[in-house]
PDB file of C-alpha atoms and ligand atoms in Angstrom:
ATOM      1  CA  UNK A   1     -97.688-197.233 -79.417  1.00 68.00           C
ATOM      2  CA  UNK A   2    -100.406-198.295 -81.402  1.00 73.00           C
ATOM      3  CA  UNK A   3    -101.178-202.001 -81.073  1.00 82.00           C
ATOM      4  CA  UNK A   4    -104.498-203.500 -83.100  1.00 91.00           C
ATOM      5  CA  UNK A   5    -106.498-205.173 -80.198  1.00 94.00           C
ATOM      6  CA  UNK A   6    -108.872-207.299 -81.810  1.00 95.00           C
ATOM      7  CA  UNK A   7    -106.059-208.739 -83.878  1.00 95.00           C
ATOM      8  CA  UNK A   8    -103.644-209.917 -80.602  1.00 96.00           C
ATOM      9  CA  UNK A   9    -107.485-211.072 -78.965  1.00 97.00           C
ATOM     10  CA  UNK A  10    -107.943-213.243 -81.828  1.00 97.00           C
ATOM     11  CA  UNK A  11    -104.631-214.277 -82.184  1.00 97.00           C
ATOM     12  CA  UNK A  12    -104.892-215.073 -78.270  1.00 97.00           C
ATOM     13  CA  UNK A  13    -108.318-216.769 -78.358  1.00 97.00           C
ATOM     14  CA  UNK A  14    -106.502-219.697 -80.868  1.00 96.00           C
ATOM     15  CA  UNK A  15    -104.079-220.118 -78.698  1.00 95.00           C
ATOM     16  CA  UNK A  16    -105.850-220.732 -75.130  1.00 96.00           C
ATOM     17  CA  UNK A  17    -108.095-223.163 -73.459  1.00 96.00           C
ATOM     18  CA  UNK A  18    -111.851-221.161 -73.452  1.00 97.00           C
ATOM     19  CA  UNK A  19    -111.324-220.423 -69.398  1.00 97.00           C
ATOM     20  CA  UNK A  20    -107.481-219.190 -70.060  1.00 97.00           C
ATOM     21  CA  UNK A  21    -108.765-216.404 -72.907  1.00 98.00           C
ATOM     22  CA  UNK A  22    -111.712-215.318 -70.231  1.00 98.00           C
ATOM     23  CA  UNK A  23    -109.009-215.145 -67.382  1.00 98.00           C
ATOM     24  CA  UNK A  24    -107.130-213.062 -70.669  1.00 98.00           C
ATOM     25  CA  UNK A  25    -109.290-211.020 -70.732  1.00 98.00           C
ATOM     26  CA  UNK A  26    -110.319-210.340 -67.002  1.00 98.00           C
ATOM     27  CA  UNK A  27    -107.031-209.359 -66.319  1.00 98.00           C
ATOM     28  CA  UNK A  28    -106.704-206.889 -69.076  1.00 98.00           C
ATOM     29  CA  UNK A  29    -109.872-205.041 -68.366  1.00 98.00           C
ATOM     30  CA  UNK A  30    -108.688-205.099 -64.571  1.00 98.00           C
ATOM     31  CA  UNK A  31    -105.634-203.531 -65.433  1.00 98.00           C
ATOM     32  CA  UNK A  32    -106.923-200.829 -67.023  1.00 98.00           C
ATOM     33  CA  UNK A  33    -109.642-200.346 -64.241  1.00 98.00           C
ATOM     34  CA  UNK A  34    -106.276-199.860 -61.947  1.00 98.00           C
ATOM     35  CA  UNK A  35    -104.092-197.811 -64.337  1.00 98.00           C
ATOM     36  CA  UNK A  36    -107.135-195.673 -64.262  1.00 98.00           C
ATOM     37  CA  UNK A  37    -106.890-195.398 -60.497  1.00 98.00           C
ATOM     38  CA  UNK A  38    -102.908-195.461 -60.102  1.00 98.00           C
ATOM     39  CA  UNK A  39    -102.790-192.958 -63.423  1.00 98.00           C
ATOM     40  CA  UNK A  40    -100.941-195.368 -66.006  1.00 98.00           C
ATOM     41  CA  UNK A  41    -100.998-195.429 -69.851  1.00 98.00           C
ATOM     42  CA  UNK A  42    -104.011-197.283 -70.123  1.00 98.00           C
ATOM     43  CA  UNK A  43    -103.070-199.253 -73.501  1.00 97.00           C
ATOM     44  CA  UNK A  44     -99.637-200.534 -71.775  1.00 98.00           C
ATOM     45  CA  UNK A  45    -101.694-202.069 -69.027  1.00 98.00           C
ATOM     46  CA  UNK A  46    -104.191-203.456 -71.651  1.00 98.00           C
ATOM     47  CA  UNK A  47    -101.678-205.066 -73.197  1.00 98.00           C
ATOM     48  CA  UNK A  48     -99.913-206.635 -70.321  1.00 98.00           C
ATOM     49  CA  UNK A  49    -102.510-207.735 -68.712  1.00 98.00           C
ATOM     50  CA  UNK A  50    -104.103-209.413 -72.693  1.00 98.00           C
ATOM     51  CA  UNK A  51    -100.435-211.097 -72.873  1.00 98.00           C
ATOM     52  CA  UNK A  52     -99.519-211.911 -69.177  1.00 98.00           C
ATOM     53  CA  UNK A  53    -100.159-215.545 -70.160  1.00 98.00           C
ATOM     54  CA  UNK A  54     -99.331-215.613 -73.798  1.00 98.00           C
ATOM     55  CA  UNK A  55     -97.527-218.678 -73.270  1.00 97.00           C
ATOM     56  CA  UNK A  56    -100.181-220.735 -70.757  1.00 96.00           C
ATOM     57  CA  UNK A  57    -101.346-222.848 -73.509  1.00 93.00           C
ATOM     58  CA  UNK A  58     -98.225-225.343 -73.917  1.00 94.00           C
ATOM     59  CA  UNK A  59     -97.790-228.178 -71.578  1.00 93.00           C
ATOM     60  CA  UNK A  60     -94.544-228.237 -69.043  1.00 93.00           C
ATOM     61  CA  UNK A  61     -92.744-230.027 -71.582  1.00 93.00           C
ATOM     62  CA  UNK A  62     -93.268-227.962 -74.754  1.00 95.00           C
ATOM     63  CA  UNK A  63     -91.991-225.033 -72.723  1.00 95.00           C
ATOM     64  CA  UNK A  64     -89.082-226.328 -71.594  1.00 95.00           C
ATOM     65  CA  UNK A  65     -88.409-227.022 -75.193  1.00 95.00           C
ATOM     66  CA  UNK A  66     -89.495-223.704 -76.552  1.00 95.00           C
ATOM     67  CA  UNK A  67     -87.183-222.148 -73.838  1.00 95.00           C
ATOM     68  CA  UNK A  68     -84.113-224.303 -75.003  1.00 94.00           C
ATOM     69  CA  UNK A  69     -84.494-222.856 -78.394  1.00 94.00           C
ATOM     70  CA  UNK A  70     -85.010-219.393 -77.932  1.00 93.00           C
ATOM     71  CA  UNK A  71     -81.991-220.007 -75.565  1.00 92.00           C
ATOM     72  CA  UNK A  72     -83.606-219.001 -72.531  1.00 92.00           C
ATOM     73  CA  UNK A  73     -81.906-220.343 -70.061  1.00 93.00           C
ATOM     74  CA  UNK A  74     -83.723-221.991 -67.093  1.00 93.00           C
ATOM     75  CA  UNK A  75     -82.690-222.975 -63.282  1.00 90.00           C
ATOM     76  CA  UNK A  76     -82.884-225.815 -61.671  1.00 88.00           C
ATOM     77  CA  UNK A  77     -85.662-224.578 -59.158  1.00 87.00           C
ATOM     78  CA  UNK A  78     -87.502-223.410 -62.289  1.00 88.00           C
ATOM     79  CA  UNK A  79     -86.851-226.731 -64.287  1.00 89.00           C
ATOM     80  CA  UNK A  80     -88.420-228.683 -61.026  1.00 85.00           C
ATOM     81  CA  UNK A  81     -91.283-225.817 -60.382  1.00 81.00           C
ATOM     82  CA  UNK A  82     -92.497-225.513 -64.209  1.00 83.00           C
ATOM     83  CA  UNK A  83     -95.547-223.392 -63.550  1.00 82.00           C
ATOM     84  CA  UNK A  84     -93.598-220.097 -63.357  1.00 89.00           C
ATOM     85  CA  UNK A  85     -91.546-220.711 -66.699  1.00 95.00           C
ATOM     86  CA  UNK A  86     -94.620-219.680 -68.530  1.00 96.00           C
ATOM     87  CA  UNK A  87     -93.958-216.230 -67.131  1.00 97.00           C
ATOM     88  CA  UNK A  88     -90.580-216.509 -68.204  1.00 96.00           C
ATOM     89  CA  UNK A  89     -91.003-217.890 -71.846  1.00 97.00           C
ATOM     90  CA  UNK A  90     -94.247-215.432 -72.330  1.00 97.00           C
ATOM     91  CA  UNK A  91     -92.004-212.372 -72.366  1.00 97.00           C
ATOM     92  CA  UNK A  92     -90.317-213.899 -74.839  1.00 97.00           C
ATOM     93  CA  UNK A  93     -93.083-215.041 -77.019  1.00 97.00           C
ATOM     94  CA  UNK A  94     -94.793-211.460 -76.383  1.00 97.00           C
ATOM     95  CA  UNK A  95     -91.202-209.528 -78.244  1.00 97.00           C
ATOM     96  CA  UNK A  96     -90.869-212.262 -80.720  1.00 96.00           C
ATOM     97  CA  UNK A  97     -93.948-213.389 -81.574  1.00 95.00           C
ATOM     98  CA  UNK A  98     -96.610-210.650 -80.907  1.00 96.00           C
ATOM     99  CA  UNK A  99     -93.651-207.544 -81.387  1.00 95.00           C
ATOM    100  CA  UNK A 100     -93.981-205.886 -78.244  1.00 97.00           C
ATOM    101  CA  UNK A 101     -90.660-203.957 -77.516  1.00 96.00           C
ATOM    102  CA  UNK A 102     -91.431-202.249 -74.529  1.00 98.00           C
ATOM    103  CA  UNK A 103     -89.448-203.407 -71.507  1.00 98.00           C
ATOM    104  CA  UNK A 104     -92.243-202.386 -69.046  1.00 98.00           C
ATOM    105  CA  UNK A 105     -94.743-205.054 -70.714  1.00 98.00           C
ATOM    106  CA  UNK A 106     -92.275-207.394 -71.090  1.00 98.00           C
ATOM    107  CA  UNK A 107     -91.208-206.740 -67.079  1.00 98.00           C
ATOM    108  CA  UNK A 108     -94.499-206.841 -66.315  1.00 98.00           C
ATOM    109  CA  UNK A 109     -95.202-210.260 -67.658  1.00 98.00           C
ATOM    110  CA  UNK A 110     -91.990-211.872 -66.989  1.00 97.00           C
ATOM    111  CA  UNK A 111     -92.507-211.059 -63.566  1.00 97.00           C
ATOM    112  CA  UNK A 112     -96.307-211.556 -62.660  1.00 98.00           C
ATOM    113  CA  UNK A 113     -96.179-215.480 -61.313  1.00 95.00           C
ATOM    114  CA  UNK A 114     -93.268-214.644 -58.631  1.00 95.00           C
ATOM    115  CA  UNK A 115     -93.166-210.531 -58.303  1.00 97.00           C
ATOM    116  CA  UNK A 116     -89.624-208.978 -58.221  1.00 98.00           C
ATOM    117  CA  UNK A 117     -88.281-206.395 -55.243  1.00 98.00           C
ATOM    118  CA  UNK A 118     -88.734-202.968 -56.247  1.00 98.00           C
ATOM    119  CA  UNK A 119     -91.181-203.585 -58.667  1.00 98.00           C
ATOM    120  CA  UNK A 120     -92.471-200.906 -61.071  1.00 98.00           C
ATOM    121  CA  UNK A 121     -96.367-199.783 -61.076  1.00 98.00           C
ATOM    122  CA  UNK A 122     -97.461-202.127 -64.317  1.00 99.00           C
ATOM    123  CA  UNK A 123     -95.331-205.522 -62.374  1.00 99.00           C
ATOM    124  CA  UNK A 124     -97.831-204.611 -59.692  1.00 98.00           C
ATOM    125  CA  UNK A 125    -100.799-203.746 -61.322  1.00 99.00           C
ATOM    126  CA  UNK A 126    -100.465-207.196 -63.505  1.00 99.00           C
ATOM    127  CA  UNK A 127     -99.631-209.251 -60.136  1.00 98.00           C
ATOM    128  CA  UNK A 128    -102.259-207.568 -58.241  1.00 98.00           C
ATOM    129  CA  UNK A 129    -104.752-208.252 -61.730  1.00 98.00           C
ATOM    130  CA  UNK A 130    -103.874-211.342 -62.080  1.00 98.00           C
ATOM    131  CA  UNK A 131    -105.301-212.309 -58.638  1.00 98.00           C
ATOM    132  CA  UNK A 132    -108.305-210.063 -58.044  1.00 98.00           C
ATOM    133  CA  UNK A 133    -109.749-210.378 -61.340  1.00 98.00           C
ATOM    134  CA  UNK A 134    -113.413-211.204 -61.663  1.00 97.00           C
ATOM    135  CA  UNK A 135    -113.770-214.737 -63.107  1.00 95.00           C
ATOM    136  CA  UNK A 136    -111.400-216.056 -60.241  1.00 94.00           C
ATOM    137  CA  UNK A 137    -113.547-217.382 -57.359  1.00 92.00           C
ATOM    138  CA  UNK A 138    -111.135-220.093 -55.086  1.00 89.00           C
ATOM    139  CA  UNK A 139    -108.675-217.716 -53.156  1.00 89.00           C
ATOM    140  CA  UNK A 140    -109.434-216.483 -49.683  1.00 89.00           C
ATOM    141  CA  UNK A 141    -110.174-213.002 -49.097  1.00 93.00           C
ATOM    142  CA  UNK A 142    -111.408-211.945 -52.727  1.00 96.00           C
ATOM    143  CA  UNK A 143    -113.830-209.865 -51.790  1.00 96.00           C
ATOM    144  CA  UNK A 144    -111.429-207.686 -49.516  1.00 97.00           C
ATOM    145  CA  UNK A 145    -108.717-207.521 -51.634  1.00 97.00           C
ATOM    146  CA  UNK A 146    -110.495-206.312 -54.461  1.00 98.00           C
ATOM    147  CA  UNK A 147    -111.513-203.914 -52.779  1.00 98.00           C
ATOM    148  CA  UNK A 148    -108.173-202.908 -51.041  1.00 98.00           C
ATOM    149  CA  UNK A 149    -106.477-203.149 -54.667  1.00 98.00           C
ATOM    150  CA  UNK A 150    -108.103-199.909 -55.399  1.00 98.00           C
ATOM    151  CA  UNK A 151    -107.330-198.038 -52.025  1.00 98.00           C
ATOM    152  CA  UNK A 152    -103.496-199.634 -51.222  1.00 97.00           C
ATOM    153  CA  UNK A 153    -101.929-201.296 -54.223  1.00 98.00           C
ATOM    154  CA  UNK A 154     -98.638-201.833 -51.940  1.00 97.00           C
ATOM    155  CA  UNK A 155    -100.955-203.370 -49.030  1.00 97.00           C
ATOM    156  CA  UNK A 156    -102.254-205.186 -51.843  1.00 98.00           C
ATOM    157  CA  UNK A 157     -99.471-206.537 -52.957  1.00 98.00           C
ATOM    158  CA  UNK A 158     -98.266-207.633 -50.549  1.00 98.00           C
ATOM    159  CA  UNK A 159    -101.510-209.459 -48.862  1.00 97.00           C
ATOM    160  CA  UNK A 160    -101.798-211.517 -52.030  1.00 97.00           C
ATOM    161  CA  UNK A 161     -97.621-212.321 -52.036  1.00 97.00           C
ATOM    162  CA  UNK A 162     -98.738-213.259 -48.502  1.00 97.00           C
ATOM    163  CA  UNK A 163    -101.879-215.895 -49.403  1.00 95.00           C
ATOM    164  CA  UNK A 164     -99.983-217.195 -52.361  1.00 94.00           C
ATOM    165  CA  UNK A 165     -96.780-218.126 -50.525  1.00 94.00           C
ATOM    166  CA  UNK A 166     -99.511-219.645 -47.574  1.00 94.00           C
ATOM    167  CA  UNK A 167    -101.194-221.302 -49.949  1.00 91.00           C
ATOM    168  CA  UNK A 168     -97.745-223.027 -51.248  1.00 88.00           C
ATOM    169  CA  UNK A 169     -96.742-223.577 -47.953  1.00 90.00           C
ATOM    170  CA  UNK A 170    -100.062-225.400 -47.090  1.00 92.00           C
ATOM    171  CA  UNK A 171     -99.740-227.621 -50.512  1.00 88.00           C
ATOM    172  CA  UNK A 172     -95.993-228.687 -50.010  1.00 85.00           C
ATOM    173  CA  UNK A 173     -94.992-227.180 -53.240  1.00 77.00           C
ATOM    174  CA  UNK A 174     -91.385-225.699 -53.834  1.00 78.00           C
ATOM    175  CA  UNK A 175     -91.582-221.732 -53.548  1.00 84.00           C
ATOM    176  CA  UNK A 176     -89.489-220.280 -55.953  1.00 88.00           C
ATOM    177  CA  UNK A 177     -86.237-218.012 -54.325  1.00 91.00           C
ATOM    178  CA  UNK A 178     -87.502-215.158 -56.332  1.00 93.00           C
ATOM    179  CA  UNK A 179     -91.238-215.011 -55.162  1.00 94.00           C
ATOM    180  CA  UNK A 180     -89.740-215.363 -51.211  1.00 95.00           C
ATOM    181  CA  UNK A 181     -87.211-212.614 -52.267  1.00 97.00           C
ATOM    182  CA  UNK A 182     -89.872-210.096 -53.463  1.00 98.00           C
ATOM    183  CA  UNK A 183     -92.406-210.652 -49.962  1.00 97.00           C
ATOM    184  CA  UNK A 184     -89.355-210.228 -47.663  1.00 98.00           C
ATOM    185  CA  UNK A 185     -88.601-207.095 -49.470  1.00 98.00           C
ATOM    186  CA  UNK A 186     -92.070-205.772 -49.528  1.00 98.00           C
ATOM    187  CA  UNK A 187     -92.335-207.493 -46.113  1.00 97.00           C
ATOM    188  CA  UNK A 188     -89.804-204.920 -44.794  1.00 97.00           C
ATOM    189  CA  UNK A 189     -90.722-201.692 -46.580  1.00 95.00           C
ATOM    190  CA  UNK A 190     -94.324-201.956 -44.986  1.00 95.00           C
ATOM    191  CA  UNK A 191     -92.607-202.605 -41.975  1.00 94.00           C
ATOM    192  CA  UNK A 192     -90.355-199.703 -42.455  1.00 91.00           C
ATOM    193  CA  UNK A 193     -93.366-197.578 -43.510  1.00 87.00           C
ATOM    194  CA  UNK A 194     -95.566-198.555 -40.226  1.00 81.00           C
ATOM    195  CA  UNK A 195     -92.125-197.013 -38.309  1.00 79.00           C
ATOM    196  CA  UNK A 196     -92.627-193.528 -39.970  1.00 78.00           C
ATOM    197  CA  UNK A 197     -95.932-193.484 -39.752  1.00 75.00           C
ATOM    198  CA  UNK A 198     -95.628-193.799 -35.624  1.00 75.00           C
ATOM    199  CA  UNK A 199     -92.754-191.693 -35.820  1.00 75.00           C
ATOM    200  CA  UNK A 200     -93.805-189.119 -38.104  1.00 73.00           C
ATOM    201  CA  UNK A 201     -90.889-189.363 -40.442  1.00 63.00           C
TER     202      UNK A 201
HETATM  203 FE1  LIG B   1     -99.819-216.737 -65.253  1.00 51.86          FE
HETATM  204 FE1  LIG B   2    -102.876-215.295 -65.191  1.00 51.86          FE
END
């Protein structure tokens, strides 16, 4: 897989607001940072992390159009919480528009607003990116979870699916089934692993 960089950064940098590109670009230099320390293909996580929001740049309504005719079809929760449709129409965009064909990037970025159960290394390493990388400055608990990123990526993981839904909670906004879904599940296995570790198992 050999994808030219500078091209899909310039490509990028027309599409996106001057902050979005930096944020771009934080993520996909923190991705590789954790690939690095995880051991993943380096240029996958580039890429995921330089397309993750690929499709940030349209308002709610131009998305909901673009997903209509790519036939993407949306739910209802999704049509009334529009933020995490970008995730949704940016895997799209990132196969049709900027040819990436592997279903790992594609994951990966579909899944990064909400996080999936059982997701694979790159979902978390874009997810845990997306949150911890360095131009961000608002969320609670930067400084340790940076640093935890690089010792726990499950603990993480799931501390940030923690402080997001929180954060939701605190704001009144609708949480999306599929981002509860994914902290129960990772909810339970850190539960489940606490349980061996007292037991030895
Ligand atoms: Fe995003
Ligand atoms: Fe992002």
């Amino acid at each position: 897989m050999k994808y030219d960089i500078q091209k899909l950064r310039k490509s990028l940098k027309a599409k996106l607001s001057a902050a979005r590109y930096e944020h771009t670009l934080s993520v996909s230099f923190t991705a590789v940072a954790l690939a690095m320390r995880y051991g993943y293909n380096l240029e996958k996580a580039e890429l995921a992390g330089l397309l993750h929001d690929c499709a940030k740049g349209f308002d709610d309504e131009t998305m909901i159009q673009k997903c209509q005719k790519k036939k993407v079809p949306l739910t209802e929760e999704e049509l009334n919480a529009p933020a995490v449709i970008h995730a949704k129409l940016g895997a799209v965009l990132a196969k049709d528009k900027y040819e990436i064909e592997d279903e790992e990037i594609l994951d990966a970025i579909r899944y990064h607003t909400t996080g999936r159960e059982n997701m694979t290394l790159l979902d978390k390493i874009i997810y845990v990116a997306d949150y911890i990388e360095p131009r961000r400055n608002k969320a609670p608990h930067l400084d340790e979870l940076r640093k935890l990123a690089f010792i726990d990526l499950d603990e993480a993981l799931f501390q940030i699916m923690k402080n997001t839904l929180e954060y939701l909670e605190s704001k009144g906004g609708s949480i999306d089934s599929m981002s509860e879904r994914a902290y129960q599940y990772y909810k339970e296995q850190r539960e489940s692993k606490a349980v061996n570790v007292q037991t030895g198992i």
